[in-house]
Amino acid sequence: MRTSLVERRSVERLLLLVGALRAGLIDALAGEAAPAGEAAPPSEEALSPAQVAESAGTDPRATRVVLAALAAEGIVEEEMGPDGEARYRLSPLGRAHLVVEGPDLERSGLIHEVNKLRGWLELPEVIRTGRPASTGMARQDVRSRALAMGERDPAVLAEVIDRCLTYAGPVRSMIDVGGSVGHLAREFARRGVKTVLFDREEVLPIAREFLGDEADTLTLLGGDLTVSLPPGPFDLVFFGNVLHIYGPPTNARVVREAFRITSPGGVIAIQDYLWGRGREAAMFAVNMLRSTDDGEVWTEEQHREWLSRAGFTEIEVADLETAGSQLVLGRRPAGL
Ligand SMILES: C[S@@+](CC[C@H](N)C(=O)[O-])C[C@H]1O[C@@H](n2cnc3c(N)ncnc32)[C@H](O)[C@@H]1O
């Protein structure tokens, strides 16, 4: 059989899943309808295409065709009803990945992936002009991106936290700059660290919703990190996947500001892709090209320069074992 450069069926599989999610078919199968981006409570009953269509408010013929495709993809299970008509229920795989809160949930992540494709479709224009295709994000896209961040792999979060604490020693206070919905910040709060989650004002309501009662265990602050950071001081100032959004002059300025709010003896930690240290960095840089004004993937040398010029010492760079990205660490000297 001929091999292809691209696994085309996985592109269609992604669009099928997100189409079914967005049209409400998955939630109709799972039980009562849930607001976009939220998981519905489980239902075990197998439903006919007509029942699913009625519950989702969709076209019966299209619903029947899509349900059969979801069955072929293993997302739903098909059985014959007493009338000889097919009935469908979510498979354990579909439920774990699209509905149930847990380590496998990737509902918002898949929706965010499809949102990103809009920008990728404009790539020829981006290459011609060197500018991102469209600026500004629709409200629902901000929401799915934030919730997609909340679905980050728990193993990666655990490794990042362990490495930060091993390097830093005891941490009494920390700020997660660009921390999105607080998926990492809450892990620090759970360990008794006085934690600030800092992100754009519009992300904070989504973070409150994601964190539920745990939101009260953190301080949530809104603002623009390129303008100023909350005063601190903090024993740990953390940037996760943020500096790739901005260009070197902005990053140098933000790192100087980070030094100002780090306690003497405290630590800066930057999780990001570093150019040339893994396969994923180059592709990720194209992602930034299509979505930001001057974001990209920056080198280890650039990170070292930003940190050392700001006054950080003992700079270390580690490749994460659980992800294709790196962790850059530096210390504000105790006497400064
Ligand atoms: C790619 S997400 C990373 C989220 C999280 N740190 C992680 O690694 O999972 C980048 C986050 O930075 C936030 N952000 C980007 N620019 C910002 C700015 N100028 N001020 C505040 N937050 C910003 C975004 O809203 C978003 O939540």
JSON list of C-alpha atoms and ligand atoms in Angstrom, two decimals, residues 145 149 152 178-180 183 198-200 203 223-226 240-242 244-246, ligand 1:
[
{"chain": "A", "resi": 145, "resn": "ARG", "atom": "CA", "xyz": [-8.51, 27.79, 24.87]},
{"chain": "A", "resi": 149, "resn": "MET", "atom": "CA", "xyz": [-5.18, 24.55, 29.18]},
{"chain": "A", "resi": 152, "resn": "ARG", "atom": "CA", "xyz": [-3.05, 19.68, 30.47]},
{"chain": "A", "resi": 178, "resn": "GLY", "atom": "CA", "xyz": [-0.38, 33.67, 32.40]},
{"chain": "A", "resi": 179, "resn": "GLY", "atom": "CA", "xyz": [-1.67, 30.77, 34.48]},
{"chain": "A", "resi": 180, "resn": "SER", "atom": "CA", "xyz": [-4.96, 30.49, 32.54]},
{"chain": "A", "resi": 183, "resn": "HIS", "atom": "CA", "xyz": [-4.55, 24.12, 36.71]},
{"chain": "A", "resi": 198, "resn": "PHE", "atom": "CA", "xyz": [-2.36, 36.15, 37.15]},
{"chain": "A", "resi": 199, "resn": "ASP", "atom": "CA", "xyz": [-3.93, 36.31, 33.71]},
{"chain": "A", "resi": 200, "resn": "ARG", "atom": "CA", "xyz": [-5.95, 38.60, 31.50]},
{"chain": "A", "resi": 203, "resn": "VAL", "atom": "CA", "xyz": [-9.84, 34.70, 31.69]},
{"chain": "A", "resi": 223, "resn": "GLY", "atom": "CA", "xyz": [-3.91, 42.45, 34.11]},
{"chain": "A", "resi": 224, "resn": "ASP", "atom": "CA", "xyz": [-1.50, 42.64, 31.22]},
{"chain": "A", "resi": 225, "resn": "LEU", "atom": "CA", "xyz": [1.83, 40.98, 31.95]},
{"chain": "A", "resi": 226, "resn": "THR", "atom": "CA", "xyz": [3.56, 43.10, 29.30]},
{"chain": "A", "resi": 240, "resn": "GLY", "atom": "CA", "xyz": [4.24, 28.53, 31.63]},
{"chain": "A", "resi": 241, "resn": "ASN", "atom": "CA", "xyz": [4.06, 28.74, 27.83]},
{"chain": "A", "resi": 242, "resn": "VAL", "atom": "CA", "xyz": [3.83, 32.52, 27.84]},
{"chain": "A", "resi": 244, "resn": "HIS", "atom": "CA", "xyz": [6.59, 32.35, 23.08]},
{"chain": "A", "resi": 245, "resn": "ILE", "atom": "CA", "xyz": [3.67, 34.77, 22.58]},
{"chain": "A", "resi": 246, "resn": "TYR", "atom": "CA", "xyz": [5.98, 37.82, 22.61]},
{"chain": "B", "resi": 1, "resn": "LIG", "atom": "C1", "xyz": [-0.64, 29.25, 26.19]},
{"chain": "B", "resi": 1, "resn": "LIG", "atom": "S1", "xyz": [-1.48, 29.78, 27.59]},
{"chain": "B", "resi": 1, "resn": "LIG", "atom": "C2", "xyz": [-0.55, 28.99, 28.87]},
{"chain": "B", "resi": 1, "resn": "LIG", "atom": "C3", "xyz": [-1.35, 28.68, 30.10]},
{"chain": "B", "resi": 1, "resn": "LIG", "atom": "C4", "xyz": [-0.59, 28.00, 31.21]},
{"chain": "B", "resi": 1, "resn": "LIG", "atom": "N1", "xyz": [0.47, 28.83, 31.72]},
{"chain": "B", "resi": 1, "resn": "LIG", "atom": "C5", "xyz": [-0.04, 26.67, 30.76]},
{"chain": "B", "resi": 1, "resn": "LIG", "atom": "O1", "xyz": [1.15, 26.56, 30.48]},
{"chain": "B", "resi": 1, "resn": "LIG", "atom": "O2", "xyz": [-0.83, 25.72, 30.68]},
{"chain": "B", "resi": 1, "resn": "LIG", "atom": "C6", "xyz": [-0.96, 31.45, 27.75]},
{"chain": "B", "resi": 1, "resn": "LIG", "atom": "C7", "xyz": [-1.70, 32.21, 28.82]},
{"chain": "B", "resi": 1, "resn": "LIG", "atom": "O3", "xyz": [-1.11, 33.49, 28.97]},
{"chain": "B", "resi": 1, "resn": "LIG", "atom": "C8", "xyz": [-2.12, 34.45, 29.06]},
{"chain": "B", "resi": 1, "resn": "LIG", "atom": "N2", "xyz": [-1.58, 35.74, 28.55]},
{"chain": "B", "resi": 1, "resn": "LIG", "atom": "C9", "xyz": [-1.08, 35.97, 27.32]},
{"chain": "B", "resi": 1, "resn": "LIG", "atom": "N3", "xyz": [-0.71, 37.26, 27.21]},
{"chain": "B", "resi": 1, "resn": "LIG", "atom": "C10", "xyz": [-1.01, 37.85, 28.40]},
{"chain": "B", "resi": 1, "resn": "LIG", "atom": "C11", "xyz": [-0.88, 39.16, 28.87]},
{"chain": "B", "resi": 1, "resn": "LIG", "atom": "N4", "xyz": [-0.36, 40.13, 28.10]},
{"chain": "B", "resi": 1, "resn": "LIG", "atom": "N5", "xyz": [-1.26, 39.43, 30.14]},
{"chain": "B", "resi": 1, "resn": "LIG", "atom": "C12", "xyz": [-1.78, 38.45, 30.93]},
{"chain": "B", "resi": 1, "resn": "LIG", "atom": "N6", "xyz": [-1.94, 37.17, 30.52]},
{"chain": "B", "resi": 1, "resn": "LIG", "atom": "C13", "xyz": [-1.56, 36.87, 29.25]},
{"chain": "B", "resi": 1, "resn": "LIG", "atom": "C14", "xyz": [-3.23, 33.92, 28.20]},
{"chain": "B", "resi": 1, "resn": "LIG", "atom": "O4", "xyz": [-4.48, 34.50, 28.52]},
{"chain": "B", "resi": 1, "resn": "LIG", "atom": "C15", "xyz": [-3.16, 32.44, 28.49]},
{"chain": "B", "resi": 1, "resn": "LIG", "atom": "O5", "xyz": [-3.95, 32.09, 29.59]}
]
